XYZ file of C-alpha atoms in Angstrom:
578
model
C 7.699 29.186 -24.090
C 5.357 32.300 -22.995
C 6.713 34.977 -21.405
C 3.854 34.497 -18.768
C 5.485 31.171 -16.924
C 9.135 32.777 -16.845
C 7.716 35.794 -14.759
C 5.529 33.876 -12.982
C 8.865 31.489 -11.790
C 10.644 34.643 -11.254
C 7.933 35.509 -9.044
C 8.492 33.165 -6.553
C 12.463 32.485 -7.382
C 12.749 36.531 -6.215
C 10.169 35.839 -3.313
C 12.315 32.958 -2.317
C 15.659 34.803 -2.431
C 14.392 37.597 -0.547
C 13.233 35.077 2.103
C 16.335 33.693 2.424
C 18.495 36.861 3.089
C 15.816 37.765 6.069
C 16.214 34.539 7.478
C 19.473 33.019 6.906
C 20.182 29.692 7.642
C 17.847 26.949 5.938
C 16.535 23.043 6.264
C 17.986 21.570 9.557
C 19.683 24.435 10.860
C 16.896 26.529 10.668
C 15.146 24.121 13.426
C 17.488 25.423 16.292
C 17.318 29.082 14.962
C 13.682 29.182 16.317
C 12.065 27.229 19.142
C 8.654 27.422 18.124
C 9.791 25.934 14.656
C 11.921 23.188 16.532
C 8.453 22.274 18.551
C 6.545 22.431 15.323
C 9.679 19.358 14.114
C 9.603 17.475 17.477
C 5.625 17.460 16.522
C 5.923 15.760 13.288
C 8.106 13.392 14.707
C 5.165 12.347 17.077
C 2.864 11.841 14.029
C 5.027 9.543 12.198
C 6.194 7.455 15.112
C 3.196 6.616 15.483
C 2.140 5.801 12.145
C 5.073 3.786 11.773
C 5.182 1.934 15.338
C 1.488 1.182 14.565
C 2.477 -0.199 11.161
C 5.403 -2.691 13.180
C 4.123 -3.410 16.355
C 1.709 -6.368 14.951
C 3.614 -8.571 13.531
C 5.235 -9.582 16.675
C 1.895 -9.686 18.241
C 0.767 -12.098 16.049
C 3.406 -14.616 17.417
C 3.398 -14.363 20.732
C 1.388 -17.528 21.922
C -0.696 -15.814 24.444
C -2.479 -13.757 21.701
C -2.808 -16.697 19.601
C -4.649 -18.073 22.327
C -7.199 -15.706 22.107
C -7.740 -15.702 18.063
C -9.161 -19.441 17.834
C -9.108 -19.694 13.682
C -8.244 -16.515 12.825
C -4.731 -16.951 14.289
C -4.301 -20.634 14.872
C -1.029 -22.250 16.230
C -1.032 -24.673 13.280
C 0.684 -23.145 10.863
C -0.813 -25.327 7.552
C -4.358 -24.613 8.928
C -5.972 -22.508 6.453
C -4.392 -18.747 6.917
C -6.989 -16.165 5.299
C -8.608 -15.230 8.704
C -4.947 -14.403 9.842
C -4.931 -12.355 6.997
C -8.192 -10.372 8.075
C -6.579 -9.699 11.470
C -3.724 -6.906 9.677
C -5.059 -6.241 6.613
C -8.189 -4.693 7.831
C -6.242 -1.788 9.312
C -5.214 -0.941 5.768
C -8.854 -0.917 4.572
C -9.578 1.198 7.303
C -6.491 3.299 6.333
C -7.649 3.580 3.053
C -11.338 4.912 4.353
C -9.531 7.203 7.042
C -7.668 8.728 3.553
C -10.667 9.318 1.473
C -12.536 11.042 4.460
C -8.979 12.520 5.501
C -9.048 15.762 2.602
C -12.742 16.546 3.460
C -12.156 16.822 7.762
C -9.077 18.646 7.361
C -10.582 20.728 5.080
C -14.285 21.464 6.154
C -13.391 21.712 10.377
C -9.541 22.723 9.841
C -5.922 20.799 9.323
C -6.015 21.221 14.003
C -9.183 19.737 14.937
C -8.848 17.314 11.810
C -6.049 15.453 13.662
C -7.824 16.150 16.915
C -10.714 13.930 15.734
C -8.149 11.747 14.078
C -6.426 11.079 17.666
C -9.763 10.449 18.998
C -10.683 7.895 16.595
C -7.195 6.076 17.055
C -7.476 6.055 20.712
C -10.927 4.048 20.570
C -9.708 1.485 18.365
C -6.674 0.901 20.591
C -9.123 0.852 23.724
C -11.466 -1.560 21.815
C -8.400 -3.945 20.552
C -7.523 -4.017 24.638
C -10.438 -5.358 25.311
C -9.756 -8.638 23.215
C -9.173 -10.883 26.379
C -12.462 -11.428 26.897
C -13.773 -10.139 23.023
C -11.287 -12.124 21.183
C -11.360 -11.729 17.089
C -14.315 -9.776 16.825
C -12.764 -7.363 18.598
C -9.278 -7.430 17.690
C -11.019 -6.851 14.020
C -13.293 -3.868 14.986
C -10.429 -1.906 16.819
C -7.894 -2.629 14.035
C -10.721 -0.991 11.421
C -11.301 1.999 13.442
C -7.766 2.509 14.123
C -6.970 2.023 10.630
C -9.417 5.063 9.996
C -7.319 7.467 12.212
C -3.952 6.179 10.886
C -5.359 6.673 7.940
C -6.354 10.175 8.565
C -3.274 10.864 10.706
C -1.104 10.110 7.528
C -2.253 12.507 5.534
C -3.582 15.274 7.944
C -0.762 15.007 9.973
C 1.970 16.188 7.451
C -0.304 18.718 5.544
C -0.645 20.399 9.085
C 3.119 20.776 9.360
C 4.272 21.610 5.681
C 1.302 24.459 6.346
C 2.805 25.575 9.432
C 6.207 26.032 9.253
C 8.511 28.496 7.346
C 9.388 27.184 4.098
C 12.967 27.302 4.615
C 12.824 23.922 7.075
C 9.827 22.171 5.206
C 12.223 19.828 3.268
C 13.622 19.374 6.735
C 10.391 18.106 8.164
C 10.135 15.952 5.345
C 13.337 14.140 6.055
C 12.176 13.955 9.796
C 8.567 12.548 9.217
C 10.131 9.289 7.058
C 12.934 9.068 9.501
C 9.964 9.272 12.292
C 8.225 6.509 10.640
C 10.933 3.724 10.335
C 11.791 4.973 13.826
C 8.470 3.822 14.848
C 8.802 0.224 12.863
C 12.332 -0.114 15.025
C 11.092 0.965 18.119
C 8.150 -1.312 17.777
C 9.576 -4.514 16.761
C 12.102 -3.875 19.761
C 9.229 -3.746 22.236
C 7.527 -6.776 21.023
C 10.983 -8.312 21.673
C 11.478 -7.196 24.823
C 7.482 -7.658 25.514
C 7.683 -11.375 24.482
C 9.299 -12.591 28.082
C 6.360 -11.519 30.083
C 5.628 -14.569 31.666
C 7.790 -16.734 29.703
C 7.751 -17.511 26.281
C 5.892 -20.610 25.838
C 1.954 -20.965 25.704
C 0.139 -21.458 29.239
C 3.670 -19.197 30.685
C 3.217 -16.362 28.755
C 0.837 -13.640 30.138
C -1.287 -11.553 27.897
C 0.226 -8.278 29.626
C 3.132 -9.827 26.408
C 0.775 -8.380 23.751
C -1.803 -5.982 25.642
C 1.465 -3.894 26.418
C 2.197 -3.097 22.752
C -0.903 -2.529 22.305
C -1.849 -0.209 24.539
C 1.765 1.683 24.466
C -0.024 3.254 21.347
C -1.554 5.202 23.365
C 0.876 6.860 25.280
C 2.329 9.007 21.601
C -1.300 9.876 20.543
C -2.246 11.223 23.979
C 0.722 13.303 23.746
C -0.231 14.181 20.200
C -3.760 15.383 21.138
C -2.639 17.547 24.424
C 0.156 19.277 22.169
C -2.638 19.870 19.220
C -4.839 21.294 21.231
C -2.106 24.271 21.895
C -0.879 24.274 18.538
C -2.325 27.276 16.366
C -4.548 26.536 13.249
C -2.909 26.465 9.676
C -2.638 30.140 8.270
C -3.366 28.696 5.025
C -6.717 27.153 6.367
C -7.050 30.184 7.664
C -7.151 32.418 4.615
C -8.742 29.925 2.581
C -11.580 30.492 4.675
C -11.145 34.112 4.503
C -10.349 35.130 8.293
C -6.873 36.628 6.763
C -6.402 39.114 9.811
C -6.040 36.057 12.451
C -3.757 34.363 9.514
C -1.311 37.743 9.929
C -1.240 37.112 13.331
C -0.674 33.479 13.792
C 2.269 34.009 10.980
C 3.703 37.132 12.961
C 3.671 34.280 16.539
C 4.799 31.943 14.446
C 7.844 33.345 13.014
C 8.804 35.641 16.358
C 8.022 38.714 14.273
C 5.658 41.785 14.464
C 2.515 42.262 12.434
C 3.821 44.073 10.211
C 7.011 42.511 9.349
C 7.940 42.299 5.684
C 8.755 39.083 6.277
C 5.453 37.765 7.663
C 3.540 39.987 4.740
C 5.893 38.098 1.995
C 4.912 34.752 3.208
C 0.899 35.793 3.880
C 0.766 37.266 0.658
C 2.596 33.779 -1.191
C 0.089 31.899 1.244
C -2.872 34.212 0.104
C -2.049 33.392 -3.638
C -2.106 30.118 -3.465
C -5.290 30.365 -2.102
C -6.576 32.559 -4.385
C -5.382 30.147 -7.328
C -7.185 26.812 -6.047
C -10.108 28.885 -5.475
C -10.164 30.290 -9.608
C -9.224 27.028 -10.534
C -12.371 25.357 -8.746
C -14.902 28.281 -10.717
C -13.195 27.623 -13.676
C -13.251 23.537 -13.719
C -15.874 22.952 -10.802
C -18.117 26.127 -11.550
C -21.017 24.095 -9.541
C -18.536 23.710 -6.603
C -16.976 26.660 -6.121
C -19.160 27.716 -2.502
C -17.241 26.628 0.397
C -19.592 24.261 1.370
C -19.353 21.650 3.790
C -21.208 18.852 0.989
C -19.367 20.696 -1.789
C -15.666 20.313 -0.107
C -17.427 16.468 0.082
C -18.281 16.307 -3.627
C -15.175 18.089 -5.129
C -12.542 15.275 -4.038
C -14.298 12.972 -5.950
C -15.726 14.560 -8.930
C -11.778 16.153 -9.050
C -10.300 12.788 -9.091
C -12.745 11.532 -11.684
C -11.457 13.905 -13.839
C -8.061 13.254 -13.878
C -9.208 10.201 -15.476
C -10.647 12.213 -19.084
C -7.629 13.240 -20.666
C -4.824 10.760 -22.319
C -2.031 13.146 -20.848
C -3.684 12.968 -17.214
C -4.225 9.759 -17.741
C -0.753 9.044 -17.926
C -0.230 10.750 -14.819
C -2.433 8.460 -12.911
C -0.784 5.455 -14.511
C 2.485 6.412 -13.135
C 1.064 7.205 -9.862
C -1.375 4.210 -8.980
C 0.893 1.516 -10.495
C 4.119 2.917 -8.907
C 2.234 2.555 -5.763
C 0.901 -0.945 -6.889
C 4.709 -2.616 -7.308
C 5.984 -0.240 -4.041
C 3.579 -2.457 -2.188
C 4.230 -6.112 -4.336
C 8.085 -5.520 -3.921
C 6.409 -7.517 -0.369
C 7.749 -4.762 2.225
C 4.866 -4.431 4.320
C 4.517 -8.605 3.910
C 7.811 -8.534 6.198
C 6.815 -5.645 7.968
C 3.397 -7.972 8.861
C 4.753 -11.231 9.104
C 8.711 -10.930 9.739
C 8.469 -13.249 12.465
C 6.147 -15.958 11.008
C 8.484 -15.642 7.834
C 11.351 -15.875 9.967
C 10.344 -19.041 11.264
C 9.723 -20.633 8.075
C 13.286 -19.485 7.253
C 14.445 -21.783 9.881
C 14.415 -19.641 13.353
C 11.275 -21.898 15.140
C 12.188 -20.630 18.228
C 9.966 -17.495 18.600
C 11.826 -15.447 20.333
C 15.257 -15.877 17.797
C 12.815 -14.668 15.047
C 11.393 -11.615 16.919
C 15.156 -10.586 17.429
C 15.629 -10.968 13.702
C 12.288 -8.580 13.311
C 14.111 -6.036 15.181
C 17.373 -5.782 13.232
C 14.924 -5.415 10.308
C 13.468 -2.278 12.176
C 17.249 -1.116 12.251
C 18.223 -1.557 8.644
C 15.215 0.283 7.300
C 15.911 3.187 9.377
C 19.438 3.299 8.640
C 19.189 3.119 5.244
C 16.263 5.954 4.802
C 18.840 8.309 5.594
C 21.060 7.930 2.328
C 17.588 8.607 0.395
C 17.527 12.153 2.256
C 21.081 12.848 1.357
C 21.145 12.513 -2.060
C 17.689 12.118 -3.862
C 18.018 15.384 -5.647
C 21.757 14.113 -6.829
C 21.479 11.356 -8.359
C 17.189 10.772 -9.414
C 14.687 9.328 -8.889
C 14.911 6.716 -11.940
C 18.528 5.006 -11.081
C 17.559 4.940 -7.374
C 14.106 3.175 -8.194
C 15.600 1.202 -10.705
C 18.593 -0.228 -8.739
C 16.156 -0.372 -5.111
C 13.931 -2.426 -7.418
C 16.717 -5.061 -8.861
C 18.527 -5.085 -5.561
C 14.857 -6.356 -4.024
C 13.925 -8.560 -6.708
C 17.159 -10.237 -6.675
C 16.846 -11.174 -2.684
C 13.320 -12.413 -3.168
C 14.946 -15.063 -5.894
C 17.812 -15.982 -3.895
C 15.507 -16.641 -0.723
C 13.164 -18.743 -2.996
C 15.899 -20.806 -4.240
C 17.232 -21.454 -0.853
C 13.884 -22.380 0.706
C 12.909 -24.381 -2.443
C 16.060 -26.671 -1.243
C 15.908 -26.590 2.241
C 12.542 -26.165 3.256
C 12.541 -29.918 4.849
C 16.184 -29.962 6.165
C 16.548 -26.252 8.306
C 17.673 -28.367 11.494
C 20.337 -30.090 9.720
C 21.526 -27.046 7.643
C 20.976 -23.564 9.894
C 23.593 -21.569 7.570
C 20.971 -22.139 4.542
C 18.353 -20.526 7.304
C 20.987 -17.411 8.098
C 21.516 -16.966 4.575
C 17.995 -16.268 3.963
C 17.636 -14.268 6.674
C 20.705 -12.087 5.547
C 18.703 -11.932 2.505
C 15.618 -10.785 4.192
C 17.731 -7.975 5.583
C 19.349 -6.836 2.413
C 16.164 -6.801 0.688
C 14.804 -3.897 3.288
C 18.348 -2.208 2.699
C 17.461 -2.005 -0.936
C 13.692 -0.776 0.310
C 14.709 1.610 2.608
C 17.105 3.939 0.173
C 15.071 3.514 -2.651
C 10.978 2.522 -2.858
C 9.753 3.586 0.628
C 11.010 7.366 0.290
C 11.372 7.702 -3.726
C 8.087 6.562 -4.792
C 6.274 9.029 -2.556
C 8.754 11.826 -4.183
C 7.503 11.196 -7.436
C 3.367 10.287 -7.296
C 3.980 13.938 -5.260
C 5.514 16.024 -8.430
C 4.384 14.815 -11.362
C 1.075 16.897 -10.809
C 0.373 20.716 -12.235
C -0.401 22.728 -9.146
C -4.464 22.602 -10.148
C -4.705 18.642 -9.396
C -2.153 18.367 -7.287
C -3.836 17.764 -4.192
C -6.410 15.595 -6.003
C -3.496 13.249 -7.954
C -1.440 12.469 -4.949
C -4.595 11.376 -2.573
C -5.440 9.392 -5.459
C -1.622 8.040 -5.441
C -2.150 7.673 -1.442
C -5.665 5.398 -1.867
C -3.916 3.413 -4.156
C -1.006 2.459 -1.893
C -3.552 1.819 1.195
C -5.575 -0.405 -1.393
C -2.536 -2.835 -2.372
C -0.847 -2.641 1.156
C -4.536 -4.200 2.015
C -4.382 -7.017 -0.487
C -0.810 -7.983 0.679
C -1.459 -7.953 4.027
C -4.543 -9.961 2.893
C -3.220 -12.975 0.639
C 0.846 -12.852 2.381
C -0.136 -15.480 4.967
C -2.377 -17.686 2.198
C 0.777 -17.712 0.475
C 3.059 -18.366 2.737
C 1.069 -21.367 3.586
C 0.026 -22.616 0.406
C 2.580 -22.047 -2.206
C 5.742 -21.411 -0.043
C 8.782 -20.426 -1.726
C 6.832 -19.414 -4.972
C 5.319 -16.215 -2.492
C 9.077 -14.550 -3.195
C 9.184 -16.025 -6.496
C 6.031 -13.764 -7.250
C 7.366 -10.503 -5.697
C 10.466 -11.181 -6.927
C 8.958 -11.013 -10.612
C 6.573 -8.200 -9.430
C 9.339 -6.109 -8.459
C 12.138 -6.901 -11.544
C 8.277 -5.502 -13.203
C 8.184 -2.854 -10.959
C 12.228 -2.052 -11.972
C 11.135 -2.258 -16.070
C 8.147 0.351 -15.639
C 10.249 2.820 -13.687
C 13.045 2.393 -16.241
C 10.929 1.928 -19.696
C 7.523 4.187 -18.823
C 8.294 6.917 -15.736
C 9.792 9.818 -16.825
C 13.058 11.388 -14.466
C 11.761 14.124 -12.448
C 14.967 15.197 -11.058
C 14.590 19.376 -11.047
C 11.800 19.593 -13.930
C 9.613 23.015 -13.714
C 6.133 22.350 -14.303
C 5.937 23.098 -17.670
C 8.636 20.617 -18.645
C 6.862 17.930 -17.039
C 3.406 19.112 -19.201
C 5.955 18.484 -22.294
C 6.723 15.087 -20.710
C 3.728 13.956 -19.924
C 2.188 15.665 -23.290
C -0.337 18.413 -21.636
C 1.670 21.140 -23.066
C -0.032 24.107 -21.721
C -1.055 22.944 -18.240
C 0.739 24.485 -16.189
C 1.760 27.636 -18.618
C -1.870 28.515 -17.721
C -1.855 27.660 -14.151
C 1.275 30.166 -14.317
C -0.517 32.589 -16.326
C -3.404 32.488 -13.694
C -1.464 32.845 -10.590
C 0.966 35.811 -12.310
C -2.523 37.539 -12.543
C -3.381 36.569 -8.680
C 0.298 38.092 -7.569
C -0.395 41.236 -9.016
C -3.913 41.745 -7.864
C -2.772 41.315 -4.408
C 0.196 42.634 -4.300
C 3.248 40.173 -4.441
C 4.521 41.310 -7.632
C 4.262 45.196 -7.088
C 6.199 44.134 -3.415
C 8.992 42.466 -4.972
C 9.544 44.910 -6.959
C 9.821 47.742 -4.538
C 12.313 45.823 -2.469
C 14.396 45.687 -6.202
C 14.009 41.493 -6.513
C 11.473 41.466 -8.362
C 10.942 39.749 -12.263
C 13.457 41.793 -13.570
C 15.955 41.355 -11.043
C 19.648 41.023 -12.209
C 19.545 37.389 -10.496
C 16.409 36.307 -12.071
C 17.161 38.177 -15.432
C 20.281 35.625 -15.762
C 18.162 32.068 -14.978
C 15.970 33.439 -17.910
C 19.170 34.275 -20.217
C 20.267 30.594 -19.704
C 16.396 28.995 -19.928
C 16.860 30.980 -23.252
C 19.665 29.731 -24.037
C 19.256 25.910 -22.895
C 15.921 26.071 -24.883
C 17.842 27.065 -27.701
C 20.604 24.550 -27.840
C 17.315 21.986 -27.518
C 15.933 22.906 -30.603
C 19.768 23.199 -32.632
């Protein structure tokens, strides 16, 4: 290996270090040290509550009679009537979502990561207010509003968290990470809890029921994105925004507000200069592979996501990387999560719980399992990797799915007589989200995130993103045709998808587990990738500063600290090639 990617590490291993001794404690102890920090945390909480409690809070809907009422065909009370308009009713959110992504890179990036969400909220809170108004509008609306607030969940999801990671101090970014997936299955619980509690209004039954039972779930969307608008509007815009769009004096001073610090701080000029490099990198990289799209245009920023993503798609060694990505995403979504997450209750019911409000209590303890069990992910990810944890989520998942098909297979006709067979699947049901919540929902994200060189990215993991959006819309399309036409063969299917899902991870995803860049080139076979994304931003760092900085404080390349990680690079190279 080239000299060039060591120093360039060392770069930012000293920058790091140095980082660290100004500001002590890191990740979740670094959120009390500094209240604006803590607010910046408590934000993206807000964000991914409501992601997830708009991801949960339909699929109780959906069986409360009152609503049904309303639907006609596309949500009728006969369960064997023909279930592909039920379909349409959730699974257009996720083709919304998936628009709201594609569009969601382009806002943020053109009018800024602040007003991005700000028009996100917007468009979330008229789909809500048009869904509300499906009393009198019935399906036509309930479609509509789902679409449009598909668009800003869609946009929320990924503006959302680029906003944060931007703003904060890297010291409690893998903190905020943590928070924004244990936000999300937060939401899920809190939502399925609602509907549970929302489900007596009126009485349970058709004709006793009032439609306040689903127009309050509904509608209690709002309350989180209000909130998240009215704090946006106060937050400050991204520094990194900011000197990507070269007004790098207000950047030094929403940095200095941010962090509690003068101007002048060394602190805030180590962080604007990192933030000013990475800047100055995309932009080279765009002249270099985009020449035609380097002006920061608002129909070029349009143009570059796509022609970008296209050409992750001409190489064999890129095109490995979007193999892993889009078909990680594709068996994340056929492991069937989001087909519980959708249709828990109506699945619960065919497990044997017809009464409707014994399967929305089910729902919930699904809601509590999933967020339970996302903690363990957080804890020890970087321990064990990302392969065994995959792997075992995936057989652990698979193996559920076959023991609830065999149990319906033999029981499907007889649940009144034998309500243990009906538990046992719905223990099942539970232990398959277990398995989901430690291992697929966090872990796949993890790695369509890091198998990318720096240059695509951005452009790789929106690509991962559409794909997930994409096969979350085709479950939540075909889940109810399914369950109606082929019954216990629906698990049999995601029960083979995912033991698939468990062989690709194992057989054709490489473990990712603390590779450097240029280890995961040799993996993937770009050798050379990232050496000369590391040989371009060592060139940036001295132009502007961060290398001749480091240096004068005495961490810089050849710092005693950084001297030794080489030595034993060296030296583990060397025992590779023995």
């Amino acid at each position: 290996m080239v000299a060039g990617g060591d120093t360039g590490a060392a770069v930012y291993g000293a920058a790091l270090k140095r980082r660290q001794e100004m500001m002590g404690a890191s990740g979740p102890m670094a959120l009390v040290k500094n209240f604006k920090v803590f607010r910046i945390a408590l934000f993206a909480c807000i964000g991914g509550i409501l992601y997830g409690y708009n991801q949960g809070m339909f699929s109780g809907v959906l069986a409360m009679p009152a609503f049904q009422s309303h639907m006609g065909e596309y949500d009728p009370f006969d369960d064997s009537a023909d279930q592909t308009k039920k379909g349409w009713l959730t699974a257009i959110l996720e083709l919304g979502a998936w628009v709201g992504t594609l569009l969601s890179g382009f806002i943020a990036e053109s009018i800024s990561r602040k007003y991005g969400v700000l028009v996100a909220v917007t468009v979330f809170v008229v789909g809500v207010v048009i869904q509300a108004t499906a009393q009198s509008g019935g399906h036509e609306v309930i479609l509509g509003g789902r679409f449009v607030t598909g668009i800003g969940v869609g946009s929320l999801a990924t503006i959302v968290p680029i906003f944060n990671s931007e703003v904060a101090p890297p010291e409690v970014r893998g903190a905020l990470v943590a928070l924004q997936q244990l936000a999300i299955t937060f939401g899920i619980l809190i939502s399925f809890w609602i509907d549970y509690g929302t489900n007596y209004i009126g009485g349970t039954t058709l004709g006793a029921q009032k439609d306040a039972a689903w127009l309050v779930p509904i509608c209690l969307q709002l309350f989180p994105a209000v909130v998240l608008f009215v704090g946006m509007i106060f937050m400050p815009f991204s520094p990194r925004w900011l000197v990507h769009h070269d007004r790098e004096g207000e950047a030094r001073k929403v940095l200095a507000n941010l962090r509690g610090l003068s101007v002048d701080h060394e602190l805030v000029e180590l962080e604007f200069l990192e933030i000013k490099a990475q800047s100055q990198f995309e932009k080279r990289t765009v002249a270099e592979h985009f020449p035609n799209l380097s002006e920061q245009t608002a129909w070029n920023t349009f143009k570059l996501q796509f022609v970008a993503i296209m050409s992750l798609f001409q190489t064999k060694a890129m095109l490995r990387r979007v193999m892993v990505a889009c078909v990680t995403m594709f068996f994340q979504q056929w492991t069937g999560i989001n087909a519980v997450l959708y249709y828990a209750p109506s699945i619960f019911k065919q497990l044997g719980m017809s009464d409707n409000t014994t399967s929305l209590l089910a729902t919930g303890v699904v809601g509590i399992v999933m967020f339970v069990f996302t903690v363990p992910a957080v804890l020890y990810i970087d321990r064990i990797g990302r392969k065994p944890i995959l792997t075992v989520g995936a057989i652990g998942m698979a193996t559920c799915h076959i023991i609830i098909a065999v149990i319906v297979a033999k029981n499907s006709n007889q649940w009144s007589t034998q309500p243990a067979a009906g538990w046992a699947a719905v223990v099942m049901v539970w232990l398959f989200v277990i398995h989901f919540g430690y291992s697929w929902g966090p872990c796949s994200w993890i790695i369509v995130a890091e198998i990318w060189p720096l240059s695509s990215r951005a452009y790789g993991t929106s690509l991962g993103a559409s794909s997930n959006w994409m096969n979350n819309f085709i479950v939540g399309q075909v889940t109810p045709i399914m369950l109606n036409q082929i019954g216990y063969g629906t698990y049999v299917l995601f029960g083979l998808l995912t033991f698939m899902g468990a062989a690709f991870i194992w057989f054709f995803v490489p473990e990712t587990k603390r590779l450097s860049l240029e280890e995961m080139d040799v993996i993937f076979g770009s050798e050379g990738t990232a050496q000369a994304d590391f040989e371009r931003m060592e060139e940036i760092n001295r132009e502007i500063g961060l290398t001749s900085m480091l240096e004068g404080l005495g961490v810089g390349s050849g710092s005693p600290d950084v001297f030794e990680a080489k030595e034993k690079k060296m030296a583990e190279e060397g025992s590779k090639e023995l």
